[in-house]
JSON list of C-alpha atoms in Angstrom, two decimals:
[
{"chain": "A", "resi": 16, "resn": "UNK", "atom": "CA", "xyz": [0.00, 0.00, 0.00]},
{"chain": "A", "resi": 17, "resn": "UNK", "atom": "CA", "xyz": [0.98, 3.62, -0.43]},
{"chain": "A", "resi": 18, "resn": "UNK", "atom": "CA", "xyz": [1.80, 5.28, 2.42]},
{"chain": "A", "resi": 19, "resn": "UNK", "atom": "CA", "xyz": [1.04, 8.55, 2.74]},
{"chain": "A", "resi": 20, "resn": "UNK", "atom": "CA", "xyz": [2.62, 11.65, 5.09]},
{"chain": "A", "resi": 21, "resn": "UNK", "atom": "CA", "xyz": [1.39, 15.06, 5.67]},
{"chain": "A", "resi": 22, "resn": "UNK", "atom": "CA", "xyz": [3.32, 17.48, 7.51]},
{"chain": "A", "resi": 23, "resn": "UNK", "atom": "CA", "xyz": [3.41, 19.44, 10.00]},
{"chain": "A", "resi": 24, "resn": "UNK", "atom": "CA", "xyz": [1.03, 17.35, 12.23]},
{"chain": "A", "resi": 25, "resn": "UNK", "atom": "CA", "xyz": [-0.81, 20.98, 13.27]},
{"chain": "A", "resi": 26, "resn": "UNK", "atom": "CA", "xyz": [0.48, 24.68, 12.99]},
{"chain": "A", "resi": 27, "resn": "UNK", "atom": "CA", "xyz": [-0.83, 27.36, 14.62]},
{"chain": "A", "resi": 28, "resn": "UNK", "atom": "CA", "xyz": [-1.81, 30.58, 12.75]},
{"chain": "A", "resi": 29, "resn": "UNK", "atom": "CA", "xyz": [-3.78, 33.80, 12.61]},
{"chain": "A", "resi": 30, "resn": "UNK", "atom": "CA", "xyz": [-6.73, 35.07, 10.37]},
{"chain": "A", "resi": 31, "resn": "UNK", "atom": "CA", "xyz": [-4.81, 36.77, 7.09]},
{"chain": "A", "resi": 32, "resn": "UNK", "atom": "CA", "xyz": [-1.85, 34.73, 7.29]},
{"chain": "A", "resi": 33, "resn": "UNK", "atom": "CA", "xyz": [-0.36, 32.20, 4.50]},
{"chain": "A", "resi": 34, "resn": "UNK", "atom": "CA", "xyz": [0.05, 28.24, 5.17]},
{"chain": "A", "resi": 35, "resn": "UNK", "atom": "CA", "xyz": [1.12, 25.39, 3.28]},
{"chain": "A", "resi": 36, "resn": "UNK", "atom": "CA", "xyz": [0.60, 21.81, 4.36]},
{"chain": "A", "resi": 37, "resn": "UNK", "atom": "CA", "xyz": [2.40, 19.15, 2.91]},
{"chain": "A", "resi": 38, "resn": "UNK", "atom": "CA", "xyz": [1.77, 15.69, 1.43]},
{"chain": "A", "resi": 39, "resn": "UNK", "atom": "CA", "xyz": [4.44, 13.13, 0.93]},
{"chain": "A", "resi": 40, "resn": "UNK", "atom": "CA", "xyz": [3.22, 9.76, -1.04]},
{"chain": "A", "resi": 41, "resn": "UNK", "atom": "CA", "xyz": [5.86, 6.75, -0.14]},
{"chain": "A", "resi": 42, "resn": "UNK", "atom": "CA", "xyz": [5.98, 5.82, -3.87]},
{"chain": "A", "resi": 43, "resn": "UNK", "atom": "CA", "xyz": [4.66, 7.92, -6.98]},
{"chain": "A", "resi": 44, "resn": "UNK", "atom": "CA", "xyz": [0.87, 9.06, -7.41]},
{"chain": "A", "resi": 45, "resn": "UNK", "atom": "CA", "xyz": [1.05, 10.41, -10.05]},
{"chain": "A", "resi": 46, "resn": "UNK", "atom": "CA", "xyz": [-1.43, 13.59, -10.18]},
{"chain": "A", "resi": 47, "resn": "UNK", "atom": "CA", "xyz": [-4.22, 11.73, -8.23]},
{"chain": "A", "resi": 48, "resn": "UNK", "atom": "CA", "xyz": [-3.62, 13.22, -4.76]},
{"chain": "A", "resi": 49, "resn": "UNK", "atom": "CA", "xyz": [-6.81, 14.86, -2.95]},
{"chain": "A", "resi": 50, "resn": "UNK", "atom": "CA", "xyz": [-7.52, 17.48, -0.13]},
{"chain": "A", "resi": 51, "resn": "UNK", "atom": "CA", "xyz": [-9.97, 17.56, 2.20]},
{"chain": "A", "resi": 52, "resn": "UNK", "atom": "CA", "xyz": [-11.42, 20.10, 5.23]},
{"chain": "A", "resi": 53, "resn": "UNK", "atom": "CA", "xyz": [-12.97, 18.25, 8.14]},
{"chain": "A", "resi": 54, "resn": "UNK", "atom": "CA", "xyz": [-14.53, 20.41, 10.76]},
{"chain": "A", "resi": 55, "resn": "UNK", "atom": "CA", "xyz": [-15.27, 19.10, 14.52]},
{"chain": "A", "resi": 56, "resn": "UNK", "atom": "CA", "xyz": [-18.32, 16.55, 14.10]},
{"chain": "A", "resi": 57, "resn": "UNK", "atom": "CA", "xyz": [-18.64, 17.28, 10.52]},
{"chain": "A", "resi": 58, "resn": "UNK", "atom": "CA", "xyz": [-18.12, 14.75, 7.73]},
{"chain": "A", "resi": 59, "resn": "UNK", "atom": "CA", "xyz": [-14.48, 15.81, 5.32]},
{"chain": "A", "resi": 60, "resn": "UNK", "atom": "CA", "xyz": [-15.03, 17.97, 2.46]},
{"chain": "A", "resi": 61, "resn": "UNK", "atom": "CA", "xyz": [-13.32, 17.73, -1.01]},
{"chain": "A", "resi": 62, "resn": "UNK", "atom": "CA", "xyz": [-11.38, 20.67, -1.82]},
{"chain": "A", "resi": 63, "resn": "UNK", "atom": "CA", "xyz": [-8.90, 20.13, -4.60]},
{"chain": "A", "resi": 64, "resn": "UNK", "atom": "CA", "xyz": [-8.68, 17.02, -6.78]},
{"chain": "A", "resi": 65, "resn": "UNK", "atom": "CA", "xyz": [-5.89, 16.41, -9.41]},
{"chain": "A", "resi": 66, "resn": "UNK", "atom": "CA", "xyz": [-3.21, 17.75, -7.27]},
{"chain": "A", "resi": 67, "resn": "UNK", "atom": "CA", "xyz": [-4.92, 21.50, -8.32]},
{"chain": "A", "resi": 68, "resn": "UNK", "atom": "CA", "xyz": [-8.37, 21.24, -9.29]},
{"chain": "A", "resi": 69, "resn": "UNK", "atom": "CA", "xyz": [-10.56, 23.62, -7.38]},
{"chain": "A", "resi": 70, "resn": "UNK", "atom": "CA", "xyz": [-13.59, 22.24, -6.43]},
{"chain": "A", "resi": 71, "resn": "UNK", "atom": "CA", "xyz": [-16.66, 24.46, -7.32]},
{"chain": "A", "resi": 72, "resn": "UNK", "atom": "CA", "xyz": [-17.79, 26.42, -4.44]},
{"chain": "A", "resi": 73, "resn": "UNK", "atom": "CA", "xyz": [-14.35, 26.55, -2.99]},
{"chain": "A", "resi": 74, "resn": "UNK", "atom": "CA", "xyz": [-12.32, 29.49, -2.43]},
{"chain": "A", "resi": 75, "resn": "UNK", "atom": "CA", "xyz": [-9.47, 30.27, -4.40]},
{"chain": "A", "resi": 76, "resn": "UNK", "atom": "CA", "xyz": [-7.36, 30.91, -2.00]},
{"chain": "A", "resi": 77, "resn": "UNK", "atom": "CA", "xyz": [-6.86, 27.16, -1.57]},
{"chain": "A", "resi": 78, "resn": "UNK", "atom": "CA", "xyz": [-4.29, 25.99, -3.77]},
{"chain": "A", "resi": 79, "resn": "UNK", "atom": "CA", "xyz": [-2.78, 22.83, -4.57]},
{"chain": "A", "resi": 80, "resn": "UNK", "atom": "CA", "xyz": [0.43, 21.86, -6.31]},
{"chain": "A", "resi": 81, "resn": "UNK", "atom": "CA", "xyz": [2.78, 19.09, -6.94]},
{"chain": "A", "resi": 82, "resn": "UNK", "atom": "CA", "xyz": [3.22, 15.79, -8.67]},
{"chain": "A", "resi": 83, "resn": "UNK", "atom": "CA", "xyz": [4.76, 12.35, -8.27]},
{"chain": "A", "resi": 84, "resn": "UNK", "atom": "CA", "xyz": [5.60, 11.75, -4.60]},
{"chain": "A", "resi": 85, "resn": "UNK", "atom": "CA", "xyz": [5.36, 15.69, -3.09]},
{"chain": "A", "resi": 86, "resn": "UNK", "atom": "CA", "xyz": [2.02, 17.54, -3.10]},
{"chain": "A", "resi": 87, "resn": "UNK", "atom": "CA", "xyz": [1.29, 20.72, -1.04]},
{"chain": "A", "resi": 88, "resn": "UNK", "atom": "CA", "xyz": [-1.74, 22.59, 0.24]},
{"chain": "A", "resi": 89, "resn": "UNK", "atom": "CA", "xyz": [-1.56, 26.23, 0.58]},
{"chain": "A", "resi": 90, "resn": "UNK", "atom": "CA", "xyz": [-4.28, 29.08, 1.83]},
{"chain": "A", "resi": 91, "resn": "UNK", "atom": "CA", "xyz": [-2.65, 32.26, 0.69]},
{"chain": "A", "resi": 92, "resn": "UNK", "atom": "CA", "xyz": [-4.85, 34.55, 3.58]},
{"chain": "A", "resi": 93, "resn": "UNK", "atom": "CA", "xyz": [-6.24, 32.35, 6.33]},
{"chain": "A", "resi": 94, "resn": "UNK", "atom": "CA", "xyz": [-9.78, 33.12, 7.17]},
{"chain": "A", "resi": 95, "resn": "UNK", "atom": "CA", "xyz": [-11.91, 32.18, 10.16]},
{"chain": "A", "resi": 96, "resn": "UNK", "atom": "CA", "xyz": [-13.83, 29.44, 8.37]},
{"chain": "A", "resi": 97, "resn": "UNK", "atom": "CA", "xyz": [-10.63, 28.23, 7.77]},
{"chain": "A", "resi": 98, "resn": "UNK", "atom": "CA", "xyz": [-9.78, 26.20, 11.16]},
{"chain": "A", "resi": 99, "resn": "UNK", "atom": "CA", "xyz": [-10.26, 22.89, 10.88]},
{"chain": "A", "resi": 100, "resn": "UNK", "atom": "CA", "xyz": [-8.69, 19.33, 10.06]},
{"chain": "A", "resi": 101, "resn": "UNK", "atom": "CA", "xyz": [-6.95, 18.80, 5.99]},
{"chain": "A", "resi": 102, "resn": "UNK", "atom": "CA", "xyz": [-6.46, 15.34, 5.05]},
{"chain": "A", "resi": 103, "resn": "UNK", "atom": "CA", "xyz": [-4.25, 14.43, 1.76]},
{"chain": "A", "resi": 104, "resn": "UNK", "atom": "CA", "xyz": [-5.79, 11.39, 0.12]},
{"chain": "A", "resi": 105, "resn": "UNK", "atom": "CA", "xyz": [-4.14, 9.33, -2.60]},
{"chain": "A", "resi": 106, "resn": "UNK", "atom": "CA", "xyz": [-6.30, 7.86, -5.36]},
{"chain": "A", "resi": 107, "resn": "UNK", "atom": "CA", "xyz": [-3.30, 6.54, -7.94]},
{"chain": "A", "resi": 108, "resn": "UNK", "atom": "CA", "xyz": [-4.35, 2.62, -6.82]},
{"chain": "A", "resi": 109, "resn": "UNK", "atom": "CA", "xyz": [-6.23, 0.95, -4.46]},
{"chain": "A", "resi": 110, "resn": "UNK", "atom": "CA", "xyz": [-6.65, 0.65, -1.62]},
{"chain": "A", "resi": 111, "resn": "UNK", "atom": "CA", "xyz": [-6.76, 4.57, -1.64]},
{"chain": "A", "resi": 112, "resn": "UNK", "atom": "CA", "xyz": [-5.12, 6.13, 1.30]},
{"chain": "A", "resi": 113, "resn": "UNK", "atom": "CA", "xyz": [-5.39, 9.00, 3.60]},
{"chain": "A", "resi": 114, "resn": "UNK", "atom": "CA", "xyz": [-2.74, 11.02, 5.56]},
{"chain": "A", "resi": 115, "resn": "UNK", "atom": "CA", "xyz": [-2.52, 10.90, 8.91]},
{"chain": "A", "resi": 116, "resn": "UNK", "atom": "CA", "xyz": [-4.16, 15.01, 9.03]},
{"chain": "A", "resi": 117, "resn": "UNK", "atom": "CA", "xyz": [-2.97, 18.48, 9.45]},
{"chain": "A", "resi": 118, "resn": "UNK", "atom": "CA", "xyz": [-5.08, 20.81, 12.25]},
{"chain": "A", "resi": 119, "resn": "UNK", "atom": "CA", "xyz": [-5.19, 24.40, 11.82]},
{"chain": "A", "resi": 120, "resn": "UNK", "atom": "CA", "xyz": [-5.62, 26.18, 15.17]},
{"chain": "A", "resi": 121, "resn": "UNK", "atom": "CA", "xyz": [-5.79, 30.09, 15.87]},
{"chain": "A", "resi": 122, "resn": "UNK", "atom": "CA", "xyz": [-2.88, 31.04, 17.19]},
{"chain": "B", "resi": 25, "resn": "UNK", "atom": "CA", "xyz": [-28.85, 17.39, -4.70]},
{"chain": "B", "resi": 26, "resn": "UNK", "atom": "CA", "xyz": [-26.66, 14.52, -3.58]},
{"chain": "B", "resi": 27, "resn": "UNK", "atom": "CA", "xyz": [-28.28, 13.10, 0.11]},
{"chain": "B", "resi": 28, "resn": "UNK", "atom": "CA", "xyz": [-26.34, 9.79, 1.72]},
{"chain": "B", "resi": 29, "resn": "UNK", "atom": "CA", "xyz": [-28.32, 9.03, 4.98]},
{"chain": "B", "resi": 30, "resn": "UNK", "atom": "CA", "xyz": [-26.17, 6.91, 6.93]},
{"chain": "B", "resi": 31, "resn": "UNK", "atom": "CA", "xyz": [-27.63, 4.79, 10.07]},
{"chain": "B", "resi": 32, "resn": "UNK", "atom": "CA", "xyz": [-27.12, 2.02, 12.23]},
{"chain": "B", "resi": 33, "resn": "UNK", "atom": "CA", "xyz": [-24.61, 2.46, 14.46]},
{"chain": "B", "resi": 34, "resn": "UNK", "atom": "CA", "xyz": [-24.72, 1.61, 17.74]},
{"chain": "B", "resi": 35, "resn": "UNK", "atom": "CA", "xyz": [-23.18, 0.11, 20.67]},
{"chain": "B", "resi": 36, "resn": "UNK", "atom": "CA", "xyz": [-22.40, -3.64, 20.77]},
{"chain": "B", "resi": 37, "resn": "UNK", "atom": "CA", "xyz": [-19.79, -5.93, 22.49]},
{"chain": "B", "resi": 38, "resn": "UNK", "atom": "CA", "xyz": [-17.16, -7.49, 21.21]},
{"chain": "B", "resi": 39, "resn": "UNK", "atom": "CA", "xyz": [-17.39, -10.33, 18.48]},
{"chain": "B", "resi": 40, "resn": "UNK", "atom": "CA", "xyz": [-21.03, -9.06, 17.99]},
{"chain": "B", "resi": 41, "resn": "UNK", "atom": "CA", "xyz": [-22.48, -7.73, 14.39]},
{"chain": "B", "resi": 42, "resn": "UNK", "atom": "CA", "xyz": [-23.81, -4.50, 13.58]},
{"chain": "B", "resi": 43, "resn": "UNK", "atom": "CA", "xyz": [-24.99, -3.72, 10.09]},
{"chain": "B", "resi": 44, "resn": "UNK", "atom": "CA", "xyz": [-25.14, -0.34, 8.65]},
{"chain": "B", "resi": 45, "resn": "UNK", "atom": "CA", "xyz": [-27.30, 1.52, 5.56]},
{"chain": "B", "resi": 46, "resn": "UNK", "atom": "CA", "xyz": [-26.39, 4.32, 3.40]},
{"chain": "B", "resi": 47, "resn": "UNK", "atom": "CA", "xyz": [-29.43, 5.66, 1.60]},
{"chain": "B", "resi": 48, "resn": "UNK", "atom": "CA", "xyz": [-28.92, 7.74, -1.28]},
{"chain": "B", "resi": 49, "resn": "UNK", "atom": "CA", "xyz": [-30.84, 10.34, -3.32]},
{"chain": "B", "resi": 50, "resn": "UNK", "atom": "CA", "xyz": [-30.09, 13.30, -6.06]},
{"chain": "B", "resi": 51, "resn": "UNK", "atom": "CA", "xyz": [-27.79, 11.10, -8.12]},
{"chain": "B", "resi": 52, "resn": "UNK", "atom": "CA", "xyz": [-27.80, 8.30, -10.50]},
{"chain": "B", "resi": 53, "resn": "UNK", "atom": "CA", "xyz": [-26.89, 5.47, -7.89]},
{"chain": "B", "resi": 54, "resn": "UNK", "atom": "CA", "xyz": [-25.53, 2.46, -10.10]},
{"chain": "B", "resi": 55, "resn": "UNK", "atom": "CA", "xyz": [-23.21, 4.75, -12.10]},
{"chain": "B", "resi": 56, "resn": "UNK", "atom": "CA", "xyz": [-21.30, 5.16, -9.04]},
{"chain": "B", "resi": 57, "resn": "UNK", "atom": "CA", "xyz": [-19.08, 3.11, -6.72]},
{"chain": "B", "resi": 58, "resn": "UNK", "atom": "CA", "xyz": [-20.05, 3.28, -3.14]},
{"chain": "B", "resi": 59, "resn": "UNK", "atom": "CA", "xyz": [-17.47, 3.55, -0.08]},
{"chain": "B", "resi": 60, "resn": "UNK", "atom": "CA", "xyz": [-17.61, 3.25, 3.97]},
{"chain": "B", "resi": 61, "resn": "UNK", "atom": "CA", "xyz": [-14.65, 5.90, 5.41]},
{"chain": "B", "resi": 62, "resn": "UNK", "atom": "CA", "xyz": [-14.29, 5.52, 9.19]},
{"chain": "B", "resi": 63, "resn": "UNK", "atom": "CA", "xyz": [-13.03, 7.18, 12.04]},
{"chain": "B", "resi": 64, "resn": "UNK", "atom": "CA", "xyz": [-11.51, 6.62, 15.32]},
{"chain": "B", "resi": 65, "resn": "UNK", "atom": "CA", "xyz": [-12.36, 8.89, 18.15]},
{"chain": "B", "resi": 66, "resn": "UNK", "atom": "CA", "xyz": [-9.73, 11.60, 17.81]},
{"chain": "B", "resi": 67, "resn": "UNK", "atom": "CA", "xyz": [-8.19, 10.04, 14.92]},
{"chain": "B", "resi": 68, "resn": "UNK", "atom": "CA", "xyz": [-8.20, 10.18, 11.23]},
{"chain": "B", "resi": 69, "resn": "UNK", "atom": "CA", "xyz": [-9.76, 8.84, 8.04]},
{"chain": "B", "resi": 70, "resn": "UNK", "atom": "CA", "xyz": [-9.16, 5.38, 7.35]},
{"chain": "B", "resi": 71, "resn": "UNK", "atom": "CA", "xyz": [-11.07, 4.02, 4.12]},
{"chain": "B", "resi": 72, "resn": "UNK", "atom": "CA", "xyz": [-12.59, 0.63, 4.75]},
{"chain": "B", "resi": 73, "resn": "UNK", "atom": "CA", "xyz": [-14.55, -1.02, 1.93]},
{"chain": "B", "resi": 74, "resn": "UNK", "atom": "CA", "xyz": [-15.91, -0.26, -1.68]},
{"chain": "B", "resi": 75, "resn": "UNK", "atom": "CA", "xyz": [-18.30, -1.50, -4.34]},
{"chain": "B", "resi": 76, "resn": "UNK", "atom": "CA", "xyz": [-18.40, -1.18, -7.62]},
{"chain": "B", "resi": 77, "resn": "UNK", "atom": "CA", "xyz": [-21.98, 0.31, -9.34]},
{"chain": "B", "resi": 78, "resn": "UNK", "atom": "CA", "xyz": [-23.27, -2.39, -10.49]},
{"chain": "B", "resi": 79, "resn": "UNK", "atom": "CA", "xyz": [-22.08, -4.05, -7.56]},
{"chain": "B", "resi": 80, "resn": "UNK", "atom": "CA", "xyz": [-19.96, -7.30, -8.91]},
{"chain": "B", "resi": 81, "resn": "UNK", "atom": "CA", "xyz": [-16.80, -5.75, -7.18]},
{"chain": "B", "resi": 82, "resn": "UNK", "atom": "CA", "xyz": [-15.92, -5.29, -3.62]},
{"chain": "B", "resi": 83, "resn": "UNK", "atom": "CA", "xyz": [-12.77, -3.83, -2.35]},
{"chain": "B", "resi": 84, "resn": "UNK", "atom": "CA", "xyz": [-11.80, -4.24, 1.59]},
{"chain": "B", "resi": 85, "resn": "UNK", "atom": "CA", "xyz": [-8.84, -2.90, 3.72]},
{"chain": "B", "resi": 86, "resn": "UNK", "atom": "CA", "xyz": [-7.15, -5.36, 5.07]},
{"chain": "B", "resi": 87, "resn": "UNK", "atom": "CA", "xyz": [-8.41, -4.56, 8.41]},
{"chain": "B", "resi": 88, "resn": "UNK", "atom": "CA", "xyz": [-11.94, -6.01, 7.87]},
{"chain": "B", "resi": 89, "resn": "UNK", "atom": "CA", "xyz": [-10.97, -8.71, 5.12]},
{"chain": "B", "resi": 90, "resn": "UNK", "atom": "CA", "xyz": [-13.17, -11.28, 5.85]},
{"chain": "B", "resi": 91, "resn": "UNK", "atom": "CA", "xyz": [-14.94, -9.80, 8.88]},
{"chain": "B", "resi": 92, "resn": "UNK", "atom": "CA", "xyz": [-16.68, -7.20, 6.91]},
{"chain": "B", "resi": 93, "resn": "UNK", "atom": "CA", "xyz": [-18.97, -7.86, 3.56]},
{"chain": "B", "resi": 94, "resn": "UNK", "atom": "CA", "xyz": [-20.36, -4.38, 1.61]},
{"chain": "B", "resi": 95, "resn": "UNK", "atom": "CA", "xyz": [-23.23, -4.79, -0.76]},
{"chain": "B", "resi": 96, "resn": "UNK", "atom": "CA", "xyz": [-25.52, -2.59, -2.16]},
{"chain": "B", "resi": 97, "resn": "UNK", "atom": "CA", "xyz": [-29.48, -2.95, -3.42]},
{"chain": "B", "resi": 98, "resn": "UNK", "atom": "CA", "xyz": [-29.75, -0.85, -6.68]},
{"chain": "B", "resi": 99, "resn": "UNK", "atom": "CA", "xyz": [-32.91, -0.89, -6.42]},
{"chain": "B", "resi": 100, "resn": "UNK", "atom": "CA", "xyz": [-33.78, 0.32, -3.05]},
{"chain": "B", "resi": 101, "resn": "UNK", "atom": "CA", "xyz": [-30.34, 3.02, -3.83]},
{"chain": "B", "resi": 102, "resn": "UNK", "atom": "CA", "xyz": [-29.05, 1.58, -0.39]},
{"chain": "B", "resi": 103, "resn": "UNK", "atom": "CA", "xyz": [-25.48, 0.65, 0.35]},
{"chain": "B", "resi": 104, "resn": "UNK", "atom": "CA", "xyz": [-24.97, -1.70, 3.22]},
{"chain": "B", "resi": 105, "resn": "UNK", "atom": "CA", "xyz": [-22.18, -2.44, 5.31]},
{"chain": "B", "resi": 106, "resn": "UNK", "atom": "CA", "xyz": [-22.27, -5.65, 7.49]},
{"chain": "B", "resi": 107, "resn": "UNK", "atom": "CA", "xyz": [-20.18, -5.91, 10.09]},
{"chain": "B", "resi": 108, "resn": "UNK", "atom": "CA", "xyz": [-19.26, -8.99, 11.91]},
{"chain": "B", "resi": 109, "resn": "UNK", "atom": "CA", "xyz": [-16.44, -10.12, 14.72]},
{"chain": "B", "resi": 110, "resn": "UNK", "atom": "CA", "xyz": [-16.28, -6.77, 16.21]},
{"chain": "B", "resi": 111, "resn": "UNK", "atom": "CA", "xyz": [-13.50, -5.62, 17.89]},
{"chain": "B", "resi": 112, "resn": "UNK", "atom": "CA", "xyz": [-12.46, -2.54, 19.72]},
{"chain": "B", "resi": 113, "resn": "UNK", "atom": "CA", "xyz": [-10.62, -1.01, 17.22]},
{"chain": "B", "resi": 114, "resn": "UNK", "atom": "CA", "xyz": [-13.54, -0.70, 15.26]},
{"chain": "B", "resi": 115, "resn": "UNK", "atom": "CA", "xyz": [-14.98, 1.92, 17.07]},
{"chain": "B", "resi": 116, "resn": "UNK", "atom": "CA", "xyz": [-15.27, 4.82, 14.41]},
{"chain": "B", "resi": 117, "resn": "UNK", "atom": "CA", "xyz": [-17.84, 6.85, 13.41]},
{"chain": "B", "resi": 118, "resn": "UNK", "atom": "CA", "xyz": [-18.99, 5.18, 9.73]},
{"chain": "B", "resi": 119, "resn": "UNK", "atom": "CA", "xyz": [-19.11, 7.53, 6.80]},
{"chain": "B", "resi": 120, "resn": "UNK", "atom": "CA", "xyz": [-20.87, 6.48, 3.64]},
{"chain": "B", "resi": 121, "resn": "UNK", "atom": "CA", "xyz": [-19.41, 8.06, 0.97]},
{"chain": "B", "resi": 122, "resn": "UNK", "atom": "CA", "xyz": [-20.11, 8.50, -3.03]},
{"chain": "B", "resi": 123, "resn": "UNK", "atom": "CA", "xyz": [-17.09, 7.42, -5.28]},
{"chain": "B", "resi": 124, "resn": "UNK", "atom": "CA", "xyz": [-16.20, 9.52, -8.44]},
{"chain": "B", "resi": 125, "resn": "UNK", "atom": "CA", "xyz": [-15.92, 6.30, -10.30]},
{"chain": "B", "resi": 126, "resn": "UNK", "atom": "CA", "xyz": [-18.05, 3.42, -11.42]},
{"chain": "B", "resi": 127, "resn": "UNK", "atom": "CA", "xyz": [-15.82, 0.57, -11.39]},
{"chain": "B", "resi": 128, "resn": "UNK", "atom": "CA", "xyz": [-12.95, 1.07, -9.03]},
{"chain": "B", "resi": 129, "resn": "UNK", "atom": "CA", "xyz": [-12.20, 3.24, -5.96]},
{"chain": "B", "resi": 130, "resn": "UNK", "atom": "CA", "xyz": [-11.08, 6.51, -6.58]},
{"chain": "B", "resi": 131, "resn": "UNK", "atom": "CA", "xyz": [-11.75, 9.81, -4.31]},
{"chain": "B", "resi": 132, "resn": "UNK", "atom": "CA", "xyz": [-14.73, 10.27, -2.53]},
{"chain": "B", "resi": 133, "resn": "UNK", "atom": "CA", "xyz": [-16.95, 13.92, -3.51]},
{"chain": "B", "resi": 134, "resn": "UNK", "atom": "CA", "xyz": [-19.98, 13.45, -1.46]},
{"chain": "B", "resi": 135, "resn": "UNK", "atom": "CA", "xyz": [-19.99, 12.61, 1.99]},
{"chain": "B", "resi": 136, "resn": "UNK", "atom": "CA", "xyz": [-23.10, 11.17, 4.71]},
{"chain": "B", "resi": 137, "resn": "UNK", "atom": "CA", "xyz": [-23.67, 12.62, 8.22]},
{"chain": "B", "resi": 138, "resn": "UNK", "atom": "CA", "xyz": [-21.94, 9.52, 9.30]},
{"chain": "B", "resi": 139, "resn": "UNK", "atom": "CA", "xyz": [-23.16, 6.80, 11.99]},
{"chain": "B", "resi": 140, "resn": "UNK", "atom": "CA", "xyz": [-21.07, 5.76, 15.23]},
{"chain": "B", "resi": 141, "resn": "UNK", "atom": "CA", "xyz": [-20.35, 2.40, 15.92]},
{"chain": "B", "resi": 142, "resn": "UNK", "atom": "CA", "xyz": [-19.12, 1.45, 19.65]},
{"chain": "B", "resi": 143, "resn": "UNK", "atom": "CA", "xyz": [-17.42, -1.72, 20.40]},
{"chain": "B", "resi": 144, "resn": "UNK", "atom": "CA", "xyz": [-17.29, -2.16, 24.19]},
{"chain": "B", "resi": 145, "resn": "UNK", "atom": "CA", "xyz": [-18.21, -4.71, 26.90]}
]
């Protein structure tokens, strides 16, 4: 299976600032690497499929990159709807596979 | 729009059975394969089972092989997820969730509410 590894783990940041999360896949993907925002009790929402493709309804200021084995998520100005949980999720083969999360606190 | 109603969690003891539905609405259900995400309490997503559309393929993790069996009734646009030989570690809340592909497992775009499953004595 492949492994998946988002880092860092959390960060802690403040409304207006830029983050990037990163996604490491254990062996090639490809382009089929997929973000997701989970919020407390809520089920995940997809963001960005394709390594960049916006989903509709989603902000641009969510942008994804990469391809192969390195993938990042970036929010260029962090807003309060922001904080939450972002999973990476591989689809390249099965079984597809998650990362282990990325939490966004306010700093 | 897309609805996935998930239900039938609950709390049950160890080696018991539980079996969970996943109804679905706003979408054309057998062009789609079907998936159960769970997870952990304080943990993260961990897919555990697909099915193809027209349901003649069913993909596992190897953490339920042969505990858990996934099947879906096309006609009632209900996905099912039985689960037998429970075990702690199972304890997750259960997310039914809509595949962008037909025959294989891909990403998931649409998620349910999601159902909680406890495994405790």
């Amino acid at each position: 299976d492949i492994q998946m590894t988002q880092s860092p783990s959390s960060l802690s940041a403040s409304v207006g600032d830029g983050v990037t999360i990163t996604c490491r896949a254990s062996q090639s993907v490809r382009s089929y690497l997929n973000w997701y925002q989970q919020k407390p009790g809520k089920a995940p929402k997809l963001l960005i499929s394709a390594a960049s493709r916006l989903q509709r309804g989603v902000p641009s200021r969510f942008i994804g990159s990469g391809y192969g084995t390195d993938f990042t998520l970036t929010i260029s100005s962090l807003q309060p709807e922001d904080f939450a949980t972002y999973y990476c999720l591989h689809s390249h083969t099965s079984p597809s596979t998650f990362g282990q999360g990325t939490k966004v606190e306010v700093k | 729009e897309v609805q996935l109603l998930d239900s039938g969690g609950g709390l049950v003891q160890p080696g018991g059975s539980l079996r969970l539905s996943c109804a679905a609405s706003g979408f054309p259900f057998t062009s789609y394969t079907m998936n159960w995400v769970r997870q952990a309490p304080g943990k993260g997503l961990e897919w555990v089972s697909g099915i193809s559309g027209s349901g003649d393929a069913a993909f596992y993790a190897d953490a339920v092989k042969g505990r858990f069996t996934i099947s879906r009734d096309n006609s009632k646009n209900t996905l099912y997820l039985q689960m037998n030989s429970l075990r702690a570690e199972d304890t997750a809340v259960y997310y039914c969730a809509k595949d962008i592909y037909s025959g294989r497992v891909g990403y998931f775009d649409d998620w349910g509410q999601g159902t909680l499953v406890t495994v405790s004595s």
